[in-house]
Coordinates of C-alpha atoms and ligand atoms in Angstrom, one line a residue:
M265 CA -17.8 4.6 12.8
M266 CA -16.8 3.1 9.5
P267 CA -17.3 -0.6 9.1
I268 CA -14.3 -2.3 10.4
K269 CA -12.2 -3.9 7.7
K270 CA -9.4 -6.3 8.0
V271 CA -6.1 -4.6 8.5
L272 CA -3.1 -5.8 6.7
M273 CA 0.0 -5.0 8.7
T274 CA 3.2 -5.5 7.0
I275 CA 6.6 -5.2 8.5
V276 CA 8.6 -4.0 5.6
I277 CA 12.2 -4.0 6.3
S278 CA 13.0 -1.6 3.5
S279 CA 13.3 2.0 4.5
A280 CA 10.3 4.2 4.0
A281 CA 8.2 4.8 7.1
L282 CA 5.1 6.2 5.4
L283 CA 1.8 4.6 5.2
V284 CA 1.4 3.0 1.8
L285 CA -2.0 2.4 0.2
Q286 CA -2.6 -0.4 -2.1
S287 CA -5.3 -0.3 -4.8
T288 CA -7.3 -3.3 -3.8
P289 CA -9.6 -2.8 -0.8
P290 CA -9.1 -2.9 2.1
P291 CA -5.4 -3.7 2.6
V292 CA -3.5 -0.9 4.2
T293 CA 0.2 -1.4 4.8
Y294 CA 1.7 -0.2 8.0
L295 CA 5.4 0.1 7.8
V296 CA 7.2 -0.7 10.9
P297 CA 10.7 0.8 10.9
E298 CA 13.2 -1.2 9.1
E299 CA 15.7 -3.6 10.6
S300 CA 13.5 -4.8 13.4
P301 CA 13.9 -8.5 13.8
P302 CA 11.3 -10.8 12.2
Q303 CA 8.2 -10.9 14.3
P304 CA 5.4 -13.4 14.7
L305 CA 2.2 -13.2 12.6
L306 CA -0.3 -10.9 14.1
R307 CA -3.4 -12.7 15.1
T308 CA -6.4 -11.4 16.9
G309 CA -5.9 -12.1 20.5
L310 CA -3.0 -13.5 22.5
S311 CA -2.8 -17.1 23.7
P312 CA -2.9 -17.5 27.5
D313 CA 0.8 -18.3 27.3
E314 CA 1.7 -15.2 25.3
L315 CA -0.4 -13.1 27.6
S316 CA 1.4 -14.3 30.7
Q317 CA 4.7 -13.7 29.0
V318 CA 3.8 -10.2 28.0
K319 CA 2.6 -9.5 31.5
E320 CA 5.8 -10.8 33.0
A321 CA 7.9 -8.7 30.6
Q322 CA 5.8 -5.6 31.3
A323 CA 6.2 -6.1 35.1
K324 CA 9.9 -6.2 34.7
R325 CA 10.1 -3.2 32.4
L326 CA 7.9 -1.1 34.6
A327 CA 9.8 -2.1 37.7
L328 CA 13.0 -1.0 36.0
L329 CA 11.5 2.3 35.0
E330 CA 10.3 2.9 38.5
R331 CA 13.7 2.0 39.9
E332 CA 15.5 4.4 37.5
C333 CA 13.0 7.1 38.2
S334 CA 13.4 6.9 42.0
R335 CA 17.2 7.1 41.5
E336 CA 16.6 10.1 39.2
K337 CA 14.5 11.9 41.8
G338 CA 17.3 11.4 44.2
R339 CA 19.6 13.5 42.0
R340 CA 19.5 17.2 42.4
F341 CA 19.6 18.0 38.7
G342 CA 18.4 16.4 35.5
F343 CA 14.7 16.2 36.4
R344 CA 13.7 19.5 34.8
Y345 CA 13.3 18.4 31.2
P346 CA 11.0 17.7 29.5
T347 CA 8.2 19.5 31.3
L348 CA 4.6 18.0 31.1
E349 CA 3.8 20.7 28.6
Q350 CA 6.6 19.5 26.3
V351 CA 5.6 15.9 26.7
A352 CA 2.0 16.8 25.8
K353 CA 3.3 18.2 22.5
R354 CA 4.7 14.7 21.7
S355 CA 1.7 12.7 23.0
S356 CA -1.5 11.3 21.6
V357 CA -4.6 10.6 23.6
V358 CA -7.4 8.4 22.3
E359 CA -10.3 9.0 24.6
K360 CA -12.5 6.4 23.1
Y361 CA -10.2 3.6 24.2
H362 CA -8.5 5.3 27.1
V363 CA -5.1 4.9 25.6
S364 CA -2.4 7.5 25.4
N365 CA 1.1 7.3 24.1
C366 CA 4.2 9.3 23.5
V367 CA 4.9 9.4 19.8
V368 CA 8.5 8.2 19.2
Y369 CA 9.7 8.4 15.6
K370 CA 11.7 5.5 14.4
A371 CA 9.9 3.3 16.8
G372 CA 6.6 2.2 15.2
S373 CA 4.8 5.5 15.3
S374 CA 3.6 5.3 11.7
A375 CA 2.3 1.8 12.3
W376 CA 0.4 2.9 15.4
N377 CA -1.0 6.1 13.7
G378 CA -2.1 4.0 10.8
L379 CA -4.0 1.7 13.1
L380 CA -5.6 4.6 14.9
A381 CA -6.6 6.2 11.6
H382 CA -8.3 2.9 10.8
V383 CA -10.2 2.3 14.1
L384 CA -11.2 6.0 14.3
G385 CA -12.5 5.9 10.7
R386 CA -10.1 8.6 9.3
N387 CA -10.1 7.1 5.9
D388 CA -9.4 10.5 4.5
L389 CA -5.9 10.4 6.0
I390 CA -5.4 6.8 5.0
R391 CA -6.3 7.7 1.4
T392 CA -3.9 10.6 1.2
G393 CA -1.1 8.8 3.1
E394 CA -1.1 11.3 5.8
V395 CA -1.7 9.2 8.9
Y396 CA 1.0 11.0 10.7
K397 CA -1.6 13.8 11.0
M398 CA -3.3 11.6 13.6
A399 CA -0.8 13.0 16.0
D400 CA -2.2 16.5 15.4
V401 CA -5.8 15.3 15.8
L402 CA -5.0 13.5 19.1
R403 CA -2.6 15.8 20.7
P404 CA -3.7 16.7 24.3
S405 CA -3.4 20.0 26.1
K406 CA -1.1 20.0 29.1
S407 CA -4.0 19.8 31.5
S408 CA -5.7 16.9 29.7
L409 CA -2.4 15.0 29.7
A410 CA -2.2 15.8 33.5
E411 CA -5.6 14.2 33.9
V412 CA -4.7 11.2 31.8
A413 CA -1.5 10.7 33.7
A414 CA -3.4 10.6 37.0
S415 CA -6.2 8.4 35.7
P416 CA -6.4 4.8 36.9
D417 CA -8.4 3.9 33.7
Y418 CA -5.8 4.9 31.1
I419 CA -3.2 2.8 29.4
R420 CA -0.2 5.0 28.9
F421 CA 2.5 3.7 26.7
V422 CA 5.9 4.6 25.3
V423 CA 7.8 2.8 22.7
A424 CA 11.5 2.0 23.3
R425 CA 14.0 1.0 20.8
E426 CA 17.6 0.0 21.2
P427 CA 19.3 3.5 20.9
L428 CA 22.2 2.6 18.5
S429 CA 19.8 0.9 16.2
R430 CA 17.3 3.8 16.4
L431 CA 20.0 6.3 15.5
L432 CA 21.3 4.2 12.6
S433 CA 17.8 3.7 11.3
A434 CA 17.2 7.5 11.5
Y435 CA 20.3 8.1 9.4
R436 CA 19.5 5.4 6.8
D437 CA 15.8 6.3 6.5
R438 CA 15.8 10.1 6.9
I439 CA 19.2 11.1 5.4
L440 CA 20.7 8.3 3.3
D441 CA 17.6 7.1 1.5
I442 CA 17.0 9.6 -1.3
S443 CA 14.3 7.6 -2.9
H444 CA 11.7 9.5 -0.9
P445 CA 11.6 13.2 0.0
S446 CA 12.9 13.9 3.5
W447 CA 12.7 17.2 5.3
Q448 CA 15.5 16.0 7.6
A449 CA 17.9 15.2 4.7
H450 CA 17.3 18.6 3.0
H451 CA 17.7 20.5 6.3
Y452 CA 20.5 18.6 8.0
A453 CA 22.8 17.4 5.2
P454 CA 24.2 20.9 4.6
L455 CA 24.6 21.4 8.4
I456 CA 26.3 18.0 8.8
L457 CA 28.7 18.6 5.9
Q458 CA 29.5 22.1 7.2
H459 CA 30.2 20.7 10.7
A460 CA 32.3 17.7 9.4
R461 CA 34.2 19.1 6.5
G462 CA 34.1 22.8 7.1
I463 CA 32.9 23.3 3.5
E464 CA 29.9 25.2 2.3
Y465 CA 28.8 23.4 -0.8
S466 CA 26.8 25.2 -3.5
N467 CA 23.2 24.1 -3.8
A468 CA 24.0 22.5 -7.1
D469 CA 26.6 20.3 -5.4
L470 CA 24.4 19.6 -2.4
F471 CA 21.1 18.7 -4.1
Y472 CA 19.8 17.0 -7.2
P473 CA 17.2 19.0 -9.2
N474 CA 14.5 17.1 -7.4
G475 CA 15.8 18.3 -4.0
S476 CA 17.3 15.0 -2.9
V477 CA 20.7 15.1 -1.4
R478 CA 23.6 14.6 -3.8
T479 CA 26.6 15.1 -1.6
M480 CA 25.8 12.5 1.1
P481 CA 27.3 12.8 4.6
T482 CA 28.7 9.5 5.9
F483 CA 27.3 7.8 9.0
L484 CA 30.4 9.0 10.9
E485 CA 29.7 12.6 9.9
F486 CA 26.1 12.3 10.9
A487 CA 27.1 10.7 14.2
R488 CA 29.6 13.4 15.0
Y489 CA 27.0 16.1 14.2
V490 CA 24.5 14.4 16.6
A491 CA 27.1 13.9 19.3
D492 CA 28.3 17.5 19.1
S493 CA 24.8 19.1 19.0
A494 CA 23.0 20.5 22.0
S495 CA 20.8 17.5 23.1
L496 CA 17.7 19.6 23.6
S497 CA 17.9 20.9 20.0
L498 CA 18.1 17.5 18.4
D499 CA 15.5 16.4 15.8
P500 CA 12.8 14.2 17.3
H501 CA 13.8 11.4 14.9
W502 CA 17.0 10.9 16.9
K503 CA 16.5 12.9 20.1
P504 CA 16.7 10.5 23.1
V505 CA 13.2 9.2 24.1
S506 CA 14.1 10.3 27.7
L507 CA 14.2 13.9 26.5
Q508 CA 10.8 13.7 24.8
C509 CA 8.5 11.5 26.8
G510 CA 8.8 12.5 30.4
L511 CA 9.5 8.9 31.5
C512 CA 9.2 9.8 35.2
L513 CA 6.4 12.3 34.7
V514 CA 3.6 10.4 33.0
N515 CA 3.4 7.2 35.0
Y516 CA 3.5 5.0 32.0
T517 CA 1.7 1.7 32.3
V518 CA 3.1 -0.2 29.3
V519 CA 6.6 0.0 27.8
V520 CA 6.5 -1.3 24.3
H521 CA 9.8 -2.5 22.9
M522 CA 10.4 -2.2 19.2
E523 CA 12.0 -5.6 19.3
S524 CA 8.6 -7.1 20.4
F525 CA 6.5 -4.4 18.9
L526 CA 3.6 -6.5 17.5
T527 CA 3.1 -8.7 20.6
D528 CA 3.2 -5.6 22.8
I529 CA 0.8 -3.8 20.6
R530 CA -1.6 -6.8 20.6
Y531 CA -1.5 -6.6 24.4
I532 CA -2.5 -2.9 24.2
L533 CA -5.3 -3.7 21.7
R534 CA -6.5 -6.4 24.1
E535 CA -6.3 -4.4 27.3
S536 CA -8.0 -1.3 25.8
G537 CA -10.8 -3.2 24.0
M538 CA -9.6 -1.8 20.7
E539 CA -9.2 -5.4 19.6
R540 CA -12.9 -5.7 19.2
D541 CA -12.9 -3.0 16.6
V542 CA -9.8 -3.9 14.6
D543 CA -9.3 -7.2 13.1
A544 CA -5.6 -7.2 12.8
S545 CA -5.5 -10.8 11.6
L546 CA -3.5 -10.4 8.4
L547 CA 0.0 -9.7 9.1
V548 CA 2.5 -10.3 6.4
V549 CA 6.0 -10.3 7.7
N550 CA 8.5 -9.3 5.0
A551 CA 11.5 -10.1 7.0
H552 CA 14.2 -10.2 4.3
K553 CA 16.6 -8.8 6.7
G554 CA 17.0 -11.2 9.6
K555 CA 18.5 -10.5 13.0
G556 CA 22.0 -11.5 12.0
K557 CA 22.0 -9.0 9.1
T558 CA 20.7 -6.2 11.4
E559 CA 23.5 -6.8 13.9
D560 CA 26.1 -6.9 11.1
L561 CA 24.8 -3.5 9.8
L562 CA 25.0 -2.1 13.3
I563 CA 28.5 -3.3 13.8
S564 CA 29.8 -2.3 10.4
N565 CA 28.4 1.2 10.8
Y566 CA 29.4 1.9 14.4
A567 CA 32.9 0.5 13.7
T568 CA 33.5 3.6 11.5
L569 CA 33.2 5.8 14.6
P570 CA 36.3 6.7 16.7
P571 CA 35.7 5.7 20.3
E572 CA 35.4 9.3 21.5
V573 CA 32.4 9.8 19.2
L574 CA 30.8 6.6 20.2
K575 CA 31.3 7.6 23.8
K576 CA 29.5 10.9 23.3
L577 CA 26.6 9.0 21.8
L578 CA 26.4 6.5 24.6
R579 CA 26.4 9.4 27.1
L580 CA 23.7 11.1 25.1
Y581 CA 21.5 8.0 25.1
S582 CA 22.5 6.8 28.5
K583 CA 19.1 7.2 30.0
D584 CA 17.4 5.4 27.1
F585 CA 19.8 2.5 27.7
R586 CA 19.2 2.5 31.4
F587 CA 15.5 3.2 31.7
F588 CA 14.6 0.7 29.0
G589 CA 17.2 -2.0 30.0
Y590 CA 19.2 -2.0 26.8
D591 CA 22.8 -3.1 27.2
P592 CA 25.2 -2.3 24.4
R593 CA 28.1 -4.3 25.8
H594 CA 27.9 -7.2 23.5
I595 CA 27.7 -4.9 20.4
L596 CA 30.7 -2.9 21.7
E597 CA 32.6 -6.2 22.2
K598 CA 32.0 -7.0 18.6
I599 CA 33.1 -3.6 17.5
Y600 CA 36.3 -3.7 19.6
P601 CA 37.1 -7.4 19.9
G602 CA 39.7 -8.2 22.5
R603 CA 39.9 -4.6 23.7
K604 CA 38.3 -4.8 27.1
N605 CA 39.6 -1.5 28.3
V606 CA 38.0 0.3 25.4
V607 CA 34.7 -1.4 26.0
D608 CA 34.9 -0.8 29.7
S609 CA 35.7 2.9 29.2
L610 CA 32.7 3.2 26.8
M611 CA 30.4 1.4 29.2
S612 CA 31.4 3.6 32.0
V613 CA 29.2 6.5 30.7
I614 CA 26.0 4.6 30.7
Ligands
LIG162 C1 0.3 5.4 38.3 O1 -0.6 4.5 37.7 C2 -0.9 3.3 38.5 C3 -1.7 2.4 37.7 O2 -2.8 3.1 37.1 C4 -1.5 3.8 39.8 O3 -1.7 2.7 40.6 C5 -0.6 4.8 40.5 O4 -1.2 5.3 41.7 C6 -0.3 5.9 39.6 N1 0.7 6.8 40.3 C7 0.7 8.1 40.2 C8 1.8 8.8 40.8 O5 -0.2 8.7 39.6
LIG163 C1 16.0 12.4 -7.1 O1 16.9 12.2 -8.1 C2 17.9 11.3 -7.8 C3 19.0 11.3 -8.9 O2 18.5 11.2 -10.1 C4 17.3 9.9 -7.6 O3 18.3 8.9 -7.3 C5 16.3 10.0 -6.5 O4 15.6 8.8 -6.3 C6 15.3 11.1 -6.7 N1 14.5 11.3 -5.5 C7 13.1 11.4 -5.5 C8 12.5 11.6 -4.3 O5 12.5 11.3 -6.6

């Protein structure tokens, strides 16, 4: 094991979601996806009050998950996807600490991978900014995930994020932000434009010489493309968590919410004993976008969607809303003020 150094975690509310190295040792910056609300400083350990609050919140989240899963099992269809094999492809298992998780993009996965690279001494990946490769290093086979799922000693967690905010964040970070190279932008921008405008642009119109997207699809065009795609073929950055993580298959023991990411992660560090090996005491919160701003961004972007597109999206993410207890009503009411029938009709698909 490498000597444990202090970990500097930063919530950077700008867009990149890559691990950034700084020149002075040892600070490593883990970027938690943008637009999450300001969060408390990370200290080692949780106070007794915090601990009992986290436990209470977890008990509620797990009870909800269990309730939704038993309803799901009562239905004849809809329980076939994903299979355990597919979930294994999206999972990480850390045997040393008996922790496993389903890797959800746009919901803290880079921060968690950075932390793991650190405690598992993979300074090579930290140096090259490739901590996402931890997922390859830690990916279980189907049979080892089956063992993990049945083990009483494992913490199994999944990260949830409010679906509308996750989707907008995926658009802003993977498509709209051309300041960093993005496979998704390069691959999907032409498909989105083709779908929305029926035009095939030339490469010169589509891309700058450096490969960044020049003709940018709007959020509406992106949303329409996602809403009209076959759900199983969606990119993992915006595919519903329920279609990736096997919420009723893996027997999750902790549901992390992006909105309380750091507290929830501290709980996992504590329960797994990882806390002893990572001194996550220096957290710098760079919260230049507060909660109010985040909500405004959500409302102004989703207000550009016609109700029928929004309805398809709500249907697509309906399980993520239900299984994780996110209720979009108050956002919908702000998008359609005074139009109760529109809001009710949208809510009816969740
Ligand atoms: C799920 O995990 C809990 C806690 O470890 C355990 O009590 C329960 O028996 C497990 N259920 C299944 C179906 O494996
Ligand atoms: C590519 O070029 C465009 C236009 O000059 C610029 O705005 C963008 O930041 C560049 N992207 C990268 C990844 O260098």
